[in-house]
XYZ file of N, CA and C in Angstrom:
675
model
N 26.408 25.225 40.045
C 25.511 24.072 39.861
C 24.063 24.582 39.914
N 23.227 24.236 38.933
C 21.864 24.761 38.921
C 21.035 24.230 40.072
N 20.127 25.055 40.529
C 19.208 24.660 41.597
C 18.226 23.629 41.056
N 18.144 22.482 41.723
C 17.271 21.410 41.241
C 15.804 21.794 41.317
N 15.475 22.779 42.173
C 14.082 23.183 42.306
C 13.674 24.230 41.284
N 14.645 24.724 40.512
C 14.340 25.728 39.503
C 13.644 25.068 38.327
N 12.462 25.526 37.919
C 11.759 24.887 36.805
C 12.539 25.049 35.513
N 12.529 24.024 34.700
C 13.236 24.075 33.429
C 12.484 24.987 32.464
N 13.220 25.679 31.565
C 12.539 26.549 30.613
C 11.695 25.746 29.641
N 10.719 26.425 29.041
C 9.869 25.756 28.075
C 10.700 25.257 26.903
N 10.410 24.045 26.492
C 11.070 23.478 25.317
C 10.203 23.801 24.107
N 10.656 24.717 23.284
C 9.895 25.140 22.122
C 10.532 24.572 20.863
N 9.692 24.138 19.953
C 10.124 23.568 18.681
C 9.422 24.312 17.558
N 10.134 24.528 16.454
C 9.488 25.126 15.286
C 8.972 24.015 14.387
N 7.701 24.102 14.044
C 7.058 23.093 13.207
C 6.324 23.764 12.052
N 6.379 23.191 10.846
C 5.422 23.621 9.823
C 4.019 23.233 10.273
N 3.054 24.092 10.028
C 1.680 23.843 10.459
C 0.775 23.610 9.260
N -0.118 22.650 9.395
C -1.033 22.265 8.332
C -2.457 22.447 8.853
N -3.112 23.574 8.570
C -4.485 23.778 9.039
C -5.479 22.947 8.222
N -6.298 22.176 8.921
C -7.280 21.304 8.281
C -8.630 21.427 8.980
N -9.670 21.114 8.276
C -11.013 21.118 8.840
C -11.327 19.818 9.537
N -10.430 19.367 10.390
C -10.603 18.126 11.139
C -9.807 18.227 12.424
N -9.946 17.240 13.288
C -9.168 17.130 14.515
C -8.402 15.817 14.443
N -7.099 15.883 14.621
C -6.270 14.677 14.560
C -5.873 14.283 15.973
N -6.307 13.089 16.401
C -5.975 12.590 17.724
C -4.664 11.808 17.675
N -3.888 11.817 18.745
C -2.662 11.016 18.776
C -2.954 9.554 18.469
N -2.125 8.965 17.646
C -2.296 7.574 17.245
C -3.105 7.373 15.990
N -3.835 8.418 15.554
C -4.714 8.280 14.390
C -3.918 8.395 13.088
N -4.436 7.743 12.057
C -3.855 7.808 10.720
C -4.537 8.915 9.934
N -3.744 9.729 9.227
C -4.273 10.810 8.415
C -3.732 10.685 6.993
N -4.553 10.211 6.036
C -4.125 10.191 4.631
C -4.363 11.571 4.005
N -3.404 12.053 3.248
C -3.493 13.370 2.616
C -3.162 13.277 1.138
N -3.864 14.086 0.338
C -3.507 14.297 -1.065
C -3.112 15.763 -1.202
N -1.880 16.021 -1.578
C -1.340 17.371 -1.578
C -1.067 17.844 -3.001
N -1.491 19.080 -3.278
C -1.179 19.664 -4.582
C -0.812 21.137 -4.487
N -1.108 21.800 -3.339
C -0.713 23.193 -3.182
C 0.808 23.279 -3.061
N 1.399 24.285 -3.709
C 2.849 24.416 -3.739
C 3.446 24.480 -2.342
N 2.788 25.214 -1.437
C 3.360 25.362 -0.099
C 3.475 24.022 0.622
N 2.512 23.132 0.365
C 2.551 21.837 1.036
C 3.445 20.839 0.306
N 3.563 20.960 -0.998
C 4.525 20.136 -1.720
C 5.940 20.457 -1.255
N 6.218 21.749 -1.071
C 7.532 22.148 -0.574
C 7.731 21.675 0.862
N 6.693 21.763 1.676
C 6.779 21.316 3.073
C 7.125 19.837 3.152
N 6.429 19.015 2.353
C 6.678 17.580 2.404
C 8.087 17.268 1.919
N 8.547 17.987 0.889
C 9.915 17.784 0.423
C 10.928 18.102 1.506
N 10.701 19.196 2.239
C 11.606 19.560 3.329
C 11.560 18.531 4.447
N 10.374 18.081 4.812
C 10.237 17.058 5.857
C 10.935 15.770 5.447
N 10.804 15.405 4.181
C 11.413 14.165 3.682
C 12.935 14.259 3.741
N 13.478 15.399 3.327
C 14.941 15.555 3.326
C 15.500 15.591 4.739
N 14.761 16.217 5.659
C 15.258 16.395 7.019
C 14.844 15.272 7.956
N 13.959 14.387 7.502
C 13.484 13.306 8.354
C 12.618 13.792 9.506
N 11.837 14.855 9.264
C 11.006 15.434 10.312
C 9.537 15.342 9.936
N 8.678 15.699 10.876
C 7.246 15.727 10.626
C 6.737 17.150 10.582
N 5.441 17.315 10.804
C 4.824 18.637 10.829
C 3.662 18.601 11.810
N 2.989 19.733 11.969
C 1.892 19.806 12.915
C 0.564 20.000 12.207
N -0.460 19.277 12.630
C -1.817 19.430 12.110
C -2.625 20.229 13.119
N -3.266 21.301 12.651
C -4.080 22.154 13.515
C -5.475 22.289 12.906
N -6.448 22.565 13.752
C -7.850 22.611 13.345
C -8.249 24.026 12.931
N -8.765 24.145 11.724
C -9.193 25.439 11.210
C -10.377 25.993 12.008
N -10.327 27.291 12.286
C -11.476 28.002 12.842
C -11.994 29.050 11.865
N -11.168 29.416 10.897
C -11.569 30.365 9.856
C -10.727 30.098 8.617
N -11.332 30.237 7.445
C -10.625 29.985 6.201
C -10.900 28.596 5.670
N -10.268 28.293 4.545
C -10.480 27.017 3.872
C -9.167 26.248 3.786
N -9.299 24.934 3.604
C -8.091 24.121 3.499
C -7.259 24.503 2.276
N -7.923 24.787 1.157
C -7.239 25.212 -0.059
C -7.360 26.727 -0.154
N -6.224 27.409 -0.091
C -6.267 28.867 -0.107
C -6.454 29.379 -1.535
N -7.307 30.385 -1.664
C -7.560 31.018 -2.957
C -7.235 32.499 -2.856
N -6.765 33.108 -3.955
C -6.418 34.537 -3.928
C -7.589 35.384 -3.454
N -7.276 36.342 -2.604
C -8.305 37.243 -2.097
C -8.964 36.790 -0.818
N -8.748 35.535 -0.428
C -9.336 35.038 0.810
C -8.531 35.506 2.013
N -9.205 35.613 3.144
C -8.519 35.948 4.389
C -7.599 34.808 4.803
N -6.561 35.143 5.555
C -5.629 34.127 6.038
C -6.338 33.154 6.969
N -5.833 31.935 6.992
C -6.414 30.920 7.866
C -6.212 31.284 9.338
N -7.170 30.908 10.146
C -7.023 30.953 11.593
C -7.286 29.553 12.127
N -6.625 29.199 13.230
C -6.729 27.824 13.724
C -6.600 27.792 15.233
N -6.960 26.623 15.797
C -6.967 26.448 17.243
C -5.540 26.485 17.808
N -5.457 26.680 19.122
C -4.160 26.861 19.781
C -3.442 25.547 20.068
N -4.156 24.416 19.948
C -3.525 23.110 20.162
C -3.584 22.302 18.881
N -2.577 21.465 18.678
C -2.542 20.623 17.493
C -1.808 19.325 17.787
N -1.529 18.570 16.742
C -0.888 17.260 16.865
C 0.309 17.174 15.928
N 1.462 16.843 16.489
C 2.632 16.581 15.644
C 2.477 15.209 14.999
N 2.836 15.116 13.718
C 2.700 13.853 13.011
C 4.058 13.371 12.518
N 4.146 12.066 12.335
C 5.274 11.481 11.628
C 4.762 10.912 10.311
N 5.598 10.982 9.297
C 5.215 10.526 7.961
C 5.553 9.047 7.835
N 4.564 8.240 7.466
C 4.777 6.799 7.350
C 4.945 6.337 5.910
N 4.369 7.069 4.966
C 4.469 6.647 3.560
C 4.220 7.847 2.659
N 4.968 7.901 1.557
C 4.810 8.961 0.558
C 4.757 8.323 -0.826
N 3.785 8.745 -1.623
C 3.702 8.307 -3.020
C 3.505 9.532 -3.905
N 4.073 9.472 -5.100
C 3.924 10.558 -6.079
C 3.360 9.961 -7.366
N 2.035 9.837 -7.447
C 1.419 9.171 -8.607
C 1.539 9.965 -9.899
N 1.713 11.290 -9.797
C 1.852 12.115 -10.992
C 2.484 13.440 -10.585
N 3.044 14.176 -11.539
C 3.660 15.462 -11.196
C 2.649 16.405 -10.555
N 3.082 17.069 -9.496
C 2.224 18.026 -8.818
C 1.240 17.425 -7.846
N 1.307 16.117 -7.608
C 0.411 15.454 -6.668
C 1.218 14.507 -5.788
N 1.076 14.660 -4.491
C 1.758 13.791 -3.528
C 0.715 13.211 -2.582
N 0.786 11.918 -2.367
C -0.076 11.243 -1.397
C 0.781 10.864 -0.190
N 0.310 11.263 0.981
C 1.074 11.085 2.206
C 0.197 10.413 3.255
N 0.752 9.462 3.970
C 0.083 8.842 5.112
C 0.840 9.262 6.366
N 0.148 9.934 7.283
C 0.758 10.478 8.499
C 0.125 9.840 9.725
N 0.885 9.811 10.810
C 0.387 9.264 12.075
C 0.508 10.331 13.163
N -0.562 10.598 13.882
C -0.496 11.527 15.002
C 0.398 10.988 16.105
N 1.299 11.825 16.610
C 2.279 11.377 17.604
C 2.004 11.988 18.976
N 1.991 13.326 19.049
C 1.820 13.980 20.353
C 1.132 15.322 20.168
N 0.483 15.773 21.232
C -0.176 17.074 21.206
C 0.835 18.178 21.514
N 0.534 19.356 20.999
C 1.364 20.517 21.308
C 0.473 21.741 21.461
N 1.035 22.775 22.096
C 0.373 24.065 22.217
C 1.191 25.099 21.458
N 0.519 25.923 20.669
C 1.198 26.931 19.868
C 1.480 28.160 20.729
N 2.737 28.594 20.722
C 3.127 29.795 21.449
C 3.215 31.012 20.525
N 3.577 30.820 19.258
C 3.687 31.922 18.300
C 3.644 31.346 16.894
N 3.198 32.152 15.942
C 3.139 31.707 14.550
C 3.670 32.802 13.629
N 4.098 32.379 12.456
C 4.422 33.295 11.374
C 4.122 32.588 10.058
N 3.886 33.346 9.007
C 3.554 32.776 7.706
C 4.650 33.115 6.702
N 5.177 32.117 6.036
C 6.210 32.332 5.037
C 5.627 32.991 3.781
N 6.523 33.440 2.933
C 6.078 34.100 1.705
C 5.313 33.158 0.786
N 5.578 31.848 0.893
C 4.850 30.889 0.065
C 3.518 30.488 0.674
N 3.150 31.072 1.831
C 1.867 30.787 2.466
C 1.915 29.741 3.555
N 3.057 29.083 3.733
C 3.149 28.038 4.746
C 3.242 28.656 6.138
N 2.434 28.127 7.056
C 2.483 28.571 8.436
C 3.575 27.830 9.197
N 4.308 28.561 10.034
C 5.286 27.975 10.945
C 4.877 28.316 12.364
N 5.028 27.371 13.272
C 4.644 27.607 14.651
C 5.774 27.310 15.614
N 5.894 28.147 16.622
C 6.742 27.842 17.771
C 5.840 27.120 18.760
N 6.098 25.844 18.972
C 5.160 25.023 19.729
C 5.845 24.393 20.936
N 5.039 24.136 21.948
C 5.505 23.438 23.145
C 4.829 22.067 23.212
N 5.589 20.982 23.129
C 4.974 19.649 23.265
C 4.316 19.499 24.624
N 3.137 18.887 24.649
C 2.448 18.638 25.904
C 2.873 17.286 26.467
N 2.945 17.155 27.776
C 3.394 15.884 28.369
C 2.405 14.766 28.076
N 2.885 13.530 28.024
C 1.970 12.398 27.811
C 0.928 12.337 28.924
N -0.269 11.903 28.556
C -1.322 11.783 29.558
C -1.054 10.585 30.465
N -1.493 10.653 31.710
C -1.265 9.534 32.628
C -2.067 8.299 32.222
N -1.532 7.140 32.580
C -2.245 5.883 32.328
C -3.320 5.708 33.407
N -4.578 5.680 32.959
C -5.704 5.530 33.884
C -6.553 4.352 33.425
N -6.837 3.430 34.336
C -7.628 2.250 34.023
C -9.073 2.629 33.727
N -9.662 1.980 32.725
C -11.069 2.216 32.398
C -11.932 1.677 33.536
N -12.785 2.512 34.141
C -13.615 2.039 35.254
C -14.705 1.082 34.783
N -15.276 0.386 35.744
C -16.258 -0.650 35.444
C -17.463 -0.087 34.691
N -17.924 1.093 35.078
C -19.138 1.620 34.465
C -18.927 2.094 33.023
N -17.665 2.085 32.550
C -17.388 2.470 31.167
C -16.802 1.323 30.344
N -16.893 0.112 30.886
C -16.330 -1.043 30.177
C -17.030 -1.297 28.846
N -18.313 -0.874 28.730
C -19.010 -1.087 27.455
C -18.327 -0.320 26.324
N -17.644 0.780 26.651
C -16.934 1.532 25.613
C -15.740 0.743 25.093
N -15.086 -0.001 25.963
C -13.977 -0.861 25.528
C -14.482 -1.977 24.614
N -15.598 -2.607 25.014
C -16.144 -3.713 24.224
C -16.600 -3.240 22.848
N -17.289 -2.102 22.794
C -17.770 -1.586 21.516
C -16.611 -1.163 20.619
N -15.567 -0.573 21.215
C -14.419 -0.159 20.411
C -13.658 -1.370 19.875
N -13.574 -2.437 20.660
C -12.915 -3.655 20.165
C -13.636 -4.174 18.929
N -14.951 -4.162 18.966
C -15.733 -4.609 17.811
C -15.481 -3.702 16.606
N -15.453 -2.389 16.838
C -15.251 -1.454 15.737
C -13.863 -1.604 15.116
N -12.831 -1.700 15.953
C -11.468 -1.803 15.437
C -11.249 -3.119 14.712
N -11.889 -4.176 15.199
C -11.765 -5.466 14.514
C -12.331 -5.377 13.104
N -13.492 -4.760 12.959
C -14.096 -4.616 11.639
C -13.259 -3.724 10.724
N -12.787 -2.589 11.246
C -12.014 -1.664 10.428
C -10.664 -2.246 10.023
N -10.069 -3.052 10.888
C -8.759 -3.629 10.588
C -8.830 -4.673 9.481
N -10.020 -5.197 9.231
C -10.184 -6.192 8.164
C -10.252 -5.549 6.787
N -10.418 -4.223 6.741
C -10.474 -3.533 5.462
C -9.065 -3.371 4.905
N -8.930 -3.589 3.596
C -7.624 -3.458 2.953
C -7.166 -2.012 3.025
N -5.890 -1.812 3.343
C -5.341 -0.470 3.431
C -3.849 -0.526 3.164
N -3.328 0.535 2.527
C -1.888 0.606 2.270
C -1.128 0.708 3.590
N -1.683 1.456 4.519
C -1.092 1.635 5.841
C -2.143 1.262 6.873
N -1.810 0.454 7.893
C -2.809 0.066 8.890
C -3.349 1.270 9.648
N -4.650 1.212 9.982
C -5.245 2.328 10.718
C -4.568 2.527 12.068
N -4.292 1.449 12.781
C -3.685 1.545 14.104
C -2.495 0.603 14.152
N -1.300 1.195 14.126
C -0.086 0.402 14.056
C 0.323 -0.163 15.413
N -0.158 0.442 16.502
C 0.238 0.010 17.833
C -0.772 -0.971 18.409
N -0.390 -1.601 19.513
C -1.301 -2.517 20.198
C -2.515 -1.748 20.727
N -3.657 -2.394 20.695
C -4.880 -1.762 21.179
C -4.854 -1.719 22.702
N -4.920 -0.522 23.263
C -4.900 -0.361 24.725
C -6.324 -0.057 25.184
N -7.168 -1.058 25.098
C -8.597 -0.881 25.349
C -8.928 -0.628 26.809
N -7.977 -0.831 27.712
C -8.214 -0.565 29.127
C -7.518 0.710 29.592
N -7.002 1.491 28.657
C -6.351 2.758 28.971
C -7.274 3.908 28.578
N -7.662 4.737 29.547
C -8.630 5.803 29.283
C -8.154 6.759 28.191
N -6.878 7.081 28.183
C -6.364 8.030 27.195
C -6.489 7.461 25.789
N -5.950 6.266 25.580
C -5.962 5.664 24.241
C -7.396 5.409 23.779
N -8.219 4.866 24.675
C -9.595 4.521 24.308
C -10.401 5.780 23.974
N -10.261 6.825 24.783
C -11.036 8.045 24.523
C -10.562 8.735 23.250
N -9.269 8.632 22.929
C -8.784 9.183 21.661
C -9.391 8.450 20.468
N -9.525 7.120 20.581
C -10.121 6.374 19.477
C -11.598 6.738 19.320
N -12.302 6.911 20.422
C -13.697 7.324 20.314
C -13.800 8.717 19.705
N -12.946 9.626 20.144
C -12.952 10.953 19.566
C -12.660 10.937 18.076
N -11.782 10.039 17.675
C -11.430 9.894 16.258
C -12.595 9.366 15.432
N -13.330 8.398 15.944
C -14.316 7.675 15.139
C -15.741 8.217 15.241
N -16.082 8.841 16.336
C -17.455 9.330 16.460
C -17.721 10.469 15.477
N -18.872 10.456 14.790
C -19.217 11.529 13.843
C -19.761 12.750 14.571
N -18.869 13.460 15.243
C -19.256 14.611 16.058
C -18.999 15.909 15.309
N -19.692 16.988 15.677
C -19.349 18.308 15.142
C -17.898 18.649 15.469
N -17.297 19.457 14.619
C -15.876 19.761 14.754
C -15.553 20.372 16.119
N -16.383 21.293 16.599
C -16.111 21.928 17.884
C -16.144 20.927 19.028
N -17.045 19.944 18.967
C -17.107 18.922 20.005
C -15.868 18.017 19.949
N -15.442 17.673 18.733
C -14.224 16.877 18.607
C -13.033 17.606 19.219
N -12.933 18.902 18.917
C -11.795 19.649 19.453
C -11.896 19.758 20.972
N -13.106 19.901 21.492
C -13.275 19.951 22.948
C -12.742 18.669 23.590
N -13.070 17.522 23.015
C -12.543 16.260 23.538
C -11.022 16.215 23.410
N -10.529 16.642 22.264
C -9.090 16.634 21.994
C -8.331 17.496 22.994
N -8.853 18.681 23.299
C -8.140 19.647 24.127
C -8.117 19.274 25.606
N -9.012 18.395 26.038
C -9.000 17.954 27.430
C -7.706 17.195 27.724
N -7.118 17.466 28.874
C -5.901 16.766 29.281
C -6.168 15.723 30.363
N -7.432 15.526 30.722
C -7.800 14.513 31.722
C -8.456 13.342 30.998
N -7.756 12.231 30.816
C -8.293 11.138 30.004
C -9.583 10.533 30.548
N -9.728 10.431 31.876
C -10.961 9.863 32.417
C -12.144 10.796 32.151
N -11.941 12.088 32.289
C -13.015 13.032 32.004
C -13.423 12.947 30.532
N -12.443 12.811 29.645
C -12.755 12.686 28.219
C -13.584 11.429 27.955
N -13.200 10.321 28.587
C -13.936 9.080 28.380
C -15.334 9.166 28.982
N -15.472 9.858 30.106
C -16.802 10.035 30.700
C -17.700 10.854 29.774
N -17.149 11.860 29.115
C -17.939 12.627 28.149
C -18.386 11.744 26.990
N -17.483 10.879 26.531
C -17.858 9.932 25.487
C -18.970 9.018 25.984
N -18.845 8.558 27.225
C -19.869 7.692 27.792
C -21.236 8.349 27.847
N -21.262 9.681 28.007
C -22.534 10.393 28.004
C -23.180 10.386 26.619
N -22.371 10.186 25.579
C -22.886 10.209 24.203
C -23.238 8.823 23.677
N -22.676 7.782 24.285
C -22.834 6.421 23.772
C -23.593 5.587 24.794
N -24.719 5.055 24.400
C -25.524 4.246 25.310
C -24.875 2.880 25.522
N -24.899 2.349 26.759
C -24.322 1.022 27.011
C -24.970 -0.072 26.182
N -26.259 0.089 25.830
C -26.965 -0.941 25.071
C -26.756 -0.816 23.570
N -26.041 0.212 23.131
C -25.826 0.421 21.701
C -24.821 -0.599 21.193
N -25.259 -1.491 20.310
C -24.384 -2.542 19.791
C -23.787 -2.175 18.447
N -24.110 -0.994 17.937
C -23.561 -0.577 16.653
C -22.188 0.042 16.872
N -21.125 -0.515 16.301
C -19.790 0.046 16.510
C -19.655 1.377 15.803
N -18.801 2.260 16.318
C -18.610 3.553 15.665
C -17.928 3.387 14.320
N -18.181 4.326 13.445
C -17.537 4.375 12.140
C -16.651 5.607 12.090
N -15.672 5.625 11.203
C -14.816 6.803 11.133
C -15.632 8.070 10.940
N -15.312 9.104 11.743
C -16.046 10.344 11.694
C -15.494 11.364 10.732
N -14.411 11.009 9.993
C -13.844 11.931 9.023
C -13.625 11.212 7.703
N -13.493 11.975 6.655
C -13.293 11.391 5.337
C -11.975 10.614 5.310
N -11.887 9.542 4.498
C -10.664 8.748 4.482
C -9.471 9.510 3.946
N -9.677 10.593 3.253
C -8.540 11.383 2.775
C -8.931 12.837 2.743
N -7.941 13.694 2.945
C -8.152 15.127 2.898
C -7.416 15.657 1.687
N -8.007 16.624 1.008
C -7.442 17.068 -0.251
C -7.249 18.576 -0.236
N -6.253 19.025 0.606
C -6.046 20.462 0.662
C -5.146 20.934 -0.449
């Protein structure tokens, strides 16, 4: 009988990796237009197997690989996504709507002959539920205004499919990280933090309580790698 005090081994999963010049927060919607062969094949495999893939933030290289360029390099943490909708408007072009599900840490990578990156990843545990403190309540109010406005815009897939958890530090800070027009390194810094209250406090340092202008999406509505 195994010792109950013995720590369980790491649960590692192999995921196709999609390096992008953005940071995808859990719960966020990511529309993609795909035309590179490696990603067309990836989406076909995900569709047949009913699986998702991982989005990672580029630190070197470009989203669209060109002959002679150095291989992509990317951050050690990323977000597993689930595919919510796929359209094929013409041959060689696939439009995909993905939803960020959970964060993971990359333990090892390899690149297939077609250029697709594969990662051995460890899912990170869900963040604890922490109530938004009184001194940061203005962030909840401003985000409610922003989400209300954005939800009124017509979209094939809703921006936020789940209930708004405006009093949860993790969910609220992820939405701020998603919408604030921050430099990529700052976005990743917020993303990589595992303490939701600390992340929200950092956001509070950037957003004045008297600011009545709601945040706007900080990334392009679609990525075209």
